[in-house]
PDB file of C-alpha atoms in Angstrom:
ATOM      1  CA  MET A   1       0.079   0.094  -0.056  1.00 76.00           C
ATOM      2  CA  SER A   2       1.629   3.433  -0.894  1.00 90.00           C
ATOM      3  CA  ARG A   3       1.957   6.228   1.544  1.00 96.00           C
ATOM      4  CA  GLN A   4       1.433   9.803   0.561  1.00 98.00           C
ATOM      5  CA  VAL A   5       2.904  12.747   2.405  1.00 98.00           C
ATOM      6  CA  ILE A   6       0.281  15.426   3.098  1.00 98.00           C
ATOM      7  CA  HIS A   7       1.637  18.988   3.817  1.00 97.00           C
ATOM      8  CA  THR A   8      -0.327  22.220   3.843  1.00 98.00           C
ATOM      9  CA  GLU A   9       0.873  25.956   4.159  1.00 98.00           C
ATOM     10  CA  ASN A  10      -2.097  26.470   6.154  1.00 98.00           C
ATOM     11  CA  ALA A  11      -0.545  24.473   9.268  1.00 98.00           C
ATOM     12  CA  PRO A  12       2.754  25.032  10.644  1.00 98.00           C
ATOM     13  CA  SER A  13       5.812  23.237   8.794  1.00 95.00           C
ATOM     14  CA  ALA A  14       7.250  20.238  10.587  1.00 92.00           C
ATOM     15  CA  ILE A  15       9.885  21.358  13.123  1.00 89.00           C
ATOM     16  CA  GLY A  16      11.695  18.293  13.194  1.00 91.00           C
ATOM     17  CA  THR A  17      12.007  14.866  10.862  1.00 95.00           C
ATOM     18  CA  TYR A  18       8.391  14.360  10.432  1.00 97.00           C
ATOM     19  CA  SER A  19       5.458  14.916   8.090  1.00 98.00           C
ATOM     20  CA  GLN A  20       2.611  16.647   9.148  1.00 98.00           C
ATOM     21  CA  ALA A  21       0.597  13.822   8.257  1.00 98.00           C
ATOM     22  CA  ILE A  22       0.667  10.573   6.048  1.00 98.00           C
ATOM     23  CA  LEU A  23      -2.159   8.978   4.029  1.00 98.00           C
ATOM     24  CA  VAL A  24      -2.058   5.306   3.771  1.00 98.00           C
ATOM     25  CA  GLY A  25      -5.200   4.226   1.960  1.00 96.00           C
ATOM     26  CA  ASP A  26      -8.076   5.936   3.521  1.00 97.00           C
ATOM     27  CA  THR A  27      -6.363   6.617   6.684  1.00 98.00           C
ATOM     28  CA  LEU A  28      -4.516   9.635   7.672  1.00 98.00           C
ATOM     29  CA  TYR A  29      -2.260   9.676  10.369  1.00 98.00           C
ATOM     30  CA  LEU A  30      -1.720  13.349  11.903  1.00 98.00           C
ATOM     31  CA  SER A  31       1.209  14.201  13.569  1.00 98.00           C
ATOM     32  CA  GLY A  32       1.018  16.271  16.692  1.00 98.00           C
ATOM     33  CA  GLN A  33       0.401  19.983  16.441  1.00 98.00           C
ATOM     34  CA  ILE A  34       0.858  22.767  18.987  1.00 98.00           C
ATOM     35  CA  GLY A  35      -0.078  26.210  18.999  1.00 98.00           C
ATOM     36  CA  LEU A  36       2.290  27.513  16.363  1.00 98.00           C
ATOM     37  CA  ASP A  37       0.881  30.257  14.023  1.00 98.00           C
ATOM     38  CA  PRO A  38       1.553  28.622  10.591  1.00 98.00           C
ATOM     39  CA  TYR A  39       2.538  31.989   8.969  1.00 97.00           C
ATOM     40  CA  SER A  40       4.912  33.418  11.630  1.00 97.00           C
ATOM     41  CA  MET A  41       5.753  29.986  13.141  1.00 97.00           C
ATOM     42  CA  GLU A  42       5.665  31.413  16.604  1.00 98.00           C
ATOM     43  CA  LEU A  43       3.656  29.760  19.468  1.00 98.00           C
ATOM     44  CA  VAL A  44       0.325  31.972  20.174  1.00 98.00           C
ATOM     45  CA  GLU A  45      -0.070  33.273  23.754  1.00 98.00           C
ATOM     46  CA  GLY A  46      -2.314  31.336  26.362  1.00 98.00           C
ATOM     47  CA  ILE A  47      -3.938  28.103  26.943  1.00 98.00           C
ATOM     48  CA  GLU A  48      -7.052  29.128  25.188  1.00 98.00           C
ATOM     49  CA  ALA A  49      -5.610  30.571  22.042  1.00 98.00           C
ATOM     50  CA  GLN A  50      -3.037  27.392  21.929  1.00 99.00           C
ATOM     51  CA  ILE A  51      -6.196  25.123  21.963  1.00 98.00           C
ATOM     52  CA  ARG A  52      -7.837  26.816  19.330  1.00 98.00           C
ATOM     53  CA  ARG A  53      -4.778  26.815  17.206  1.00 98.00           C
ATOM     54  CA  VAL A  54      -4.237  23.387  17.437  1.00 98.00           C
ATOM     55  CA  PHE A  55      -7.640  22.638  16.332  1.00 98.00           C
ATOM     56  CA  ASP A  56      -7.123  24.986  13.394  1.00 98.00           C
ATOM     57  CA  ASN A  57      -3.722  23.218  12.379  1.00 98.00           C
ATOM     58  CA  LEU A  58      -5.235  20.005  12.679  1.00 98.00           C
ATOM     59  CA  LYS A  59      -8.418  21.337  10.531  1.00 98.00           C
ATOM     60  CA  ALA A  60      -6.163  22.518   7.955  1.00 98.00           C
ATOM     61  CA  VAL A  61      -4.137  19.349   7.552  1.00 98.00           C
ATOM     62  CA  CYS A  62      -7.450  17.324   7.453  1.00 98.00           C
ATOM     63  CA  GLU A  63      -8.714  19.430   4.370  1.00 98.00           C
ATOM     64  CA  ALA A  64      -5.257  18.870   2.708  1.00 98.00           C
ATOM     65  CA  ALA A  65      -5.818  15.271   2.494  1.00 98.00           C
ATOM     66  CA  GLY A  66      -9.387  15.788   1.605  1.00 98.00           C
ATOM     67  CA  GLY A  67     -11.061  15.339   4.923  1.00 98.00           C
ATOM     68  CA  THR A  68     -12.448  17.268   7.736  1.00 98.00           C
ATOM     69  CA  LEU A  69     -12.104  17.382  11.425  1.00 97.00           C
ATOM     70  CA  THR A  70     -15.327  15.221  11.716  1.00 96.00           C
ATOM     71  CA  ASP A  71     -13.471  12.531  10.141  1.00 98.00           C
ATOM     72  CA  ILE A  72     -10.992  11.968  13.018  1.00 98.00           C
ATOM     73  CA  VAL A  73     -11.631   8.847  14.638  1.00 98.00           C
ATOM     74  CA  LYS A  74      -9.063   9.066  17.195  1.00 98.00           C
ATOM     75  CA  LEU A  75      -7.732  12.289  18.866  1.00 98.00           C
ATOM     76  CA  ASN A  76      -4.822  12.135  21.620  1.00 98.00           C
ATOM     77  CA  ILE A  77      -4.344  15.472  23.577  1.00 98.00           C
ATOM     78  CA  TYR A  78      -1.429  16.180  25.696  1.00 98.00           C
ATOM     79  CA  LEU A  79      -1.496  18.861  28.409  1.00 98.00           C
ATOM     80  CA  THR A  80       1.135  20.232  30.590  1.00 98.00           C
ATOM     81  CA  ASP A  81      -1.356  21.087  32.959  1.00 98.00           C
ATOM     82  CA  LEU A  82      -4.490  18.769  33.486  1.00 98.00           C
ATOM     83  CA  SER A  83      -6.365  21.822  35.032  1.00 98.00           C
ATOM     84  CA  ASN A  84      -6.975  22.844  31.472  1.00 98.00           C
ATOM     85  CA  PHE A  85      -8.878  19.466  30.504  1.00 97.00           C
ATOM     86  CA  GLN A  86     -12.364  21.086  30.824  1.00 98.00           C
ATOM     87  CA  LEU A  87     -11.263  24.015  28.692  1.00 98.00           C
ATOM     88  CA  VAL A  88     -10.334  21.453  25.992  1.00 98.00           C
ATOM     89  CA  ASN A  89     -13.464  20.049  26.562  1.00 97.00           C
ATOM     90  CA  GLN A  90     -15.443  23.307  25.979  1.00 98.00           C
ATOM     91  CA  ILE A  91     -13.670  24.390  22.984  1.00 98.00           C
ATOM     92  CA  MET A  92     -13.702  20.959  21.476  1.00 98.00           C
ATOM     93  CA  GLY A  93     -17.298  21.251  21.644  1.00 98.00           C
ATOM     94  CA  GLU A  94     -17.286  24.251  19.119  1.00 98.00           C
ATOM     95  CA  TYR A  95     -15.300  22.267  16.683  1.00 98.00           C
ATOM     96  CA  PHE A  96     -16.757  18.830  17.022  1.00 97.00           C
ATOM     97  CA  ALA A  97     -20.534  17.564  16.988  1.00 95.00           C
ATOM     98  CA  GLN A  98     -21.468  14.043  18.059  1.00 95.00           C
ATOM     99  CA  PRO A  99     -20.393  11.265  17.569  1.00 96.00           C
ATOM    100  CA  TYR A 100     -17.306  12.458  19.056  1.00 97.00           C
ATOM    101  CA  PRO A 101     -14.267  10.716  18.139  1.00 98.00           C
ATOM    102  CA  ALA A 102     -12.360   8.374  20.428  1.00 98.00           C
ATOM    103  CA  ARG A 103      -9.841  10.308  22.653  1.00 98.00           C
ATOM    104  CA  ALA A 104      -7.155  10.095  25.128  1.00 98.00           C
ATOM    105  CA  ALA A 105      -6.041  13.086  27.475  1.00 97.00           C
ATOM    106  CA  LEU A 106      -2.693  12.890  29.104  1.00 98.00           C
ATOM    107  CA  GLY A 107      -0.865  14.967  31.475  1.00 98.00           C
ATOM    108  CA  VAL A 108       2.956  15.601  30.415  1.00 98.00           C
ATOM    109  CA  ALA A 109       5.965  17.420  31.810  1.00 98.00           C
ATOM    110  CA  SER A 110       6.913  19.194  28.867  1.00 98.00           C
ATOM    111  CA  LEU A 111       6.058  19.878  25.197  1.00 98.00           C
ATOM    112  CA  PRO A 112       7.917  21.096  22.225  1.00 96.00           C
ATOM    113  CA  LYS A 113       8.876  24.982  22.190  1.00 97.00           C
ATOM    114  CA  ASN A 114       7.422  24.955  25.791  1.00 98.00           C
ATOM    115  CA  ALA A 115       3.771  24.575  24.239  1.00 98.00           C
ATOM    116  CA  LEU A 116       0.944  24.206  26.772  1.00 98.00           C
ATOM    117  CA  VAL A 117      -0.961  21.538  24.634  1.00 98.00           C
ATOM    118  CA  GLU A 118      -0.257  19.203  21.765  1.00 98.00           C
ATOM    119  CA  MET A 119      -2.518  16.829  19.828  1.00 98.00           C
ATOM    120  CA  ASP A 120      -2.448  14.311  17.181  1.00 98.00           C
ATOM    121  CA  GLY A 121      -5.102  11.764  15.813  1.00 98.00           C
ATOM    122  CA  ILE A 122      -6.236   9.136  13.178  1.00 98.00           C
ATOM    123  CA  VAL A 123      -8.604  10.254  10.552  1.00 98.00           C
ATOM    124  CA  VAL A 124     -10.521   8.014   7.948  1.00 98.00           C
ATOM    125  CA  ILE A 125     -11.109   9.834   4.756  1.00 97.00           C
ATOM    126  CA  PRO A 126     -14.441   9.362   3.072  1.00 92.00           C
ATOM    127  CA  GLN A 127     -13.917   7.666  -0.314  1.00 85.00           C
TER     128      GLN A 127
END
């Protein structure tokens, strides 16, 4: 089965040895996104802005592969402060509707560029 690299200018360029996403068949594997503005490559300020920026970045990568956020079947969320979990839930409700994707939320010691939140996921692209 072939692998296709997915890249969009509407999400931050990779800051390491990875691709924004890889499409294998109808399954898209999203790399972790932090709250980087895709144009300035600077981290946005504050947890709420970072959460929204992460969802916008994930949305841009999904769209570049021919999908949408609603096609995400598994979402992983990494937070440096789990007290922000409720805020993630609140903002996620603005981006998703039922049925929600399967999800995990983990507390971590640190993230790249001192980000407060990172998310990755798996998407099934409609054929």
